[in-house]
Amino acid sequence: MRRGTSRGMMDVGHALLVYANAYKGQEHVMQFGIFSVSDITRDPVSGATPSEAERIDATVKAAVKAEEVGLDVFAIGEHHNPPFFSSSPTTLLAHIAALTKRLVVTTSTTLITTNDPVRIAEEYAMLQHLSKGRMDVMLGRGNTAPVYPWFGQDIRQGLPLALEHYNLLHRLWREDVVDWEGRFRTPLQGFTSTPRPLDDVPPFVWHGSIRTPEIAEQAAFYGDGFFANHIFWPKEHTQRMVEFYRQRFEHYGHGTAKQAIVGLGGQTYVAKNSQDAKNEFRPYFDEAPVYGHGPTLEEFTEMTPLAVGSPQEIIDKTLSFREYVGDYQRQLFLIDHAGLPAGAVQDQLELLGSEVIPVLRREMDARRDPEVPDAPTHQSLVTAKYGDAESRQPRPNANRGDNVTGGSPYQDTDEIARDESTGESTEEVSA
Amino acid sequence: MSEQATQPVFRLVVVNAGISDPSSTKLLGDRIAQSARDIAEQRGHTVTVTTLDLRELLPELSGALASGLLGPRFTSAVDALREADGVIASTPVYKAGPSGLFSSFFQVLDNDLLIAKPIALGATAGTARHALVVDEQMRSLFAYLRALSVPTSVFASTEDWQDKSLGTRIDRAAFELVLLIESGFERSVRGESWRQYQHEYGSAGGTELSIDLNSDLMRLATGGSLSPENAGITGIDEG
């Protein structure tokens, strides 16, 4: 939906920029954005390592810039050890939401294993209120074994932990009062997670996974989104998991397979011409954590979704993704890791916003199957739940000091309970 | 698994970690393969032999070790091993162990690729003092990969090449290999018992794509619960 543009553009006359400008202030059928790991890495060219303060500051500026150049989404990871800074994603994202007007803030990923799902429910509902719904959340397990015991958990139980925690999180955002008992956390009796989600519409959830069918199954069961990291791995991994998720999404009756909600990662480095891009990026690639000192830039480009080159090369490679995952709703690019300096990240955003994303929007629009749904937003979820009716605005009853015994913490709870007793639907299964 | 009911052709794959050409390691692998071919053909089978010279994979090895990404040569090696009915693995001994190239190659492969596959083991060295490398080091590697090593190990130090008994051991190992292929052991294990082995999604050279929707974890994924006393959950993925 169009909300009107809020800024004037200086550069006129460039067809692509005009096109990009026309899109600003609009919610998109397909969202484009950036995601950051929050690594603080020595710049292999200058030899300098940014301080935590510098890197955090640069990340906020990159997010603000992302909105400025017409991108839709900013995502940050969660880590609890150096050299990463992002231990507290909701604090960072609330700050970014306050500095922006249109940008959707999200995570890549929020650790559903080592975080208490009760705290996730509370913190992200709060973020949802402060951002006026301009947020969602992506859940992941985390694969750093030592982190688990720091939070009282065990990585060997990582998968059942993730699955059970999400089952609880799903209920905490949908039921005012929750009684719950499971394997991994203390039972809850008459617990109410506050604040209730904005408009009583839970944040949209993406489940991130590379090759765990159980996670894809859970995403499909609940009708949530599925996000494939799509960085280090050959496309076959992504293709298989997305295909399974789409099939199961249809099985659980949320729509047809092509209507399932899919997001992809990707990694790019763009410059005006191809050779500059390769020359500029190569030293960062060669010494990058995870894949550095291994395959060459050319091999990695050939074998994985990495795209390094001119705007046209980035466009061509990105357009090829839909050929093996189908039409999808969200594309996030990694552009700020391995020690790339803040200035280079700003330049990347400038080029992506002016020369890459506008073309991708146009070309993806032209190719998209008309039955494929738009990227979910808070507004679209509110409309789906209430139509033209007013959304629910929970108002607590006066504190009787006995909320823990259950009952009706909100003034309209009795009414809600009556609605549910008609058996119209059990949200837990079909929402 | 797309195994056919009968295998009209025995597909042998030689994995050669010898570096020079010609090399005694390659020669040893080839002689075992040739012997197996002769024996199998006498018994009425058709045989194809494919040789993987690991030296040619060297440019892709650093990337595979650092990131797990397999380049095109690695990928075709995996394809050949996946389709093999029998494998002959031959390595030089360096510093009292199989060569680093040999060990690295098998460490990069996924754990399911060689399950129940018959494999003949050979090693060459400059001195007989390395004779136990095959039994003490190579066997444990292939035991981990759940491959089926033939009983006879073929070790050849410099002096063995002048001794007819090397030829006898080669023929013995080759005969054992042919019998194991003939028995259909791999096919039966993969056909009837595959689910008894722990797998990773996408393993076995990209063929392990079955998903058990009735596992405890799948029930948990779809809103079910784990009973608190049920401590042993099967199929937990540590990846």
XYZ file of C-alpha atoms in Angstrom, chain B residues 43-138:
96
model
C 32.695 -65.801 -13.019
C 30.514 -64.320 -15.724
C 30.344 -60.670 -14.719
C 31.024 -57.577 -16.735
C 33.400 -55.135 -15.067
C 34.179 -51.456 -15.458
C 37.117 -49.803 -13.712
C 37.333 -46.090 -12.925
C 40.488 -44.642 -11.396
C 40.426 -41.567 -9.186
C 43.898 -40.050 -9.031
C 43.628 -37.915 -5.910
C 46.526 -35.753 -7.066
C 44.133 -34.195 -9.582
C 41.879 -33.125 -6.708
C 44.646 -31.200 -4.949
C 43.590 -27.767 -6.264
C 40.139 -28.285 -4.742
C 41.310 -29.880 -1.513
C 42.119 -26.689 0.397
C 38.654 -25.304 -0.315
C 37.004 -28.570 0.618
C 38.901 -28.765 3.909
C 38.340 -25.107 4.790
C 34.689 -24.759 3.867
C 33.287 -28.214 3.113
C 32.520 -27.061 -0.415
C 33.227 -29.660 -3.069
C 34.461 -28.465 -6.431
C 33.608 -30.128 -9.741
C 36.416 -32.732 -9.541
C 35.491 -33.672 -5.993
C 31.879 -33.892 -7.015
C 32.598 -36.318 -9.825
C 34.771 -38.389 -7.450
C 31.841 -38.562 -5.028
C 29.539 -39.557 -7.883
C 31.894 -42.364 -8.889
C 32.170 -43.688 -5.321
C 28.412 -43.496 -4.794
C 27.847 -45.643 -7.877
C 30.730 -48.046 -7.160
C 30.023 -51.697 -6.380
C 33.537 -52.150 -5.037
C 36.371 -49.795 -4.099
C 40.134 -50.309 -4.092
C 41.959 -47.744 -1.953
C 45.697 -47.432 -2.346
C 48.002 -45.005 -0.569
C 51.681 -44.447 0.065
C 52.778 -44.480 3.699
C 54.381 -41.239 4.854
C 55.694 -40.727 8.377
C 54.147 -43.963 9.611
C 50.636 -43.165 8.322
C 48.540 -43.043 5.168
C 49.392 -39.952 3.091
C 47.757 -36.704 4.121
C 46.077 -36.473 0.736
C 44.507 -39.905 1.206
C 43.266 -39.192 4.730
C 42.039 -35.723 3.815
C 40.069 -37.037 0.859
C 38.123 -39.496 2.986
C 37.687 -36.997 5.808
C 35.954 -34.594 3.440
C 33.457 -37.181 2.185
C 30.177 -37.445 4.024
C 29.789 -40.258 6.524
C 27.114 -42.146 4.626
C 28.761 -42.420 1.246
C 30.515 -45.758 1.763
C 28.103 -47.566 4.073
C 28.360 -51.335 3.482
C 30.492 -50.860 0.378
C 33.153 -53.581 -0.152
C 36.619 -52.080 -0.165
C 40.097 -53.560 -0.661
C 42.936 -51.744 1.123
C 46.460 -51.332 -0.168
C 49.518 -49.347 0.898
C 53.076 -48.971 -0.314
C 56.190 -47.933 1.595
C 59.934 -47.821 1.332
C 60.371 -50.116 4.287
C 58.618 -53.142 5.711
C 58.509 -51.415 9.094
C 55.284 -49.699 7.927
C 53.542 -53.012 7.339
C 50.842 -52.532 9.992
C 49.658 -49.148 8.689
C 46.949 -50.819 6.636
C 45.547 -52.831 9.507
C 46.015 -50.328 12.292
C 45.158 -47.064 10.544
C 43.341 -47.597 7.254
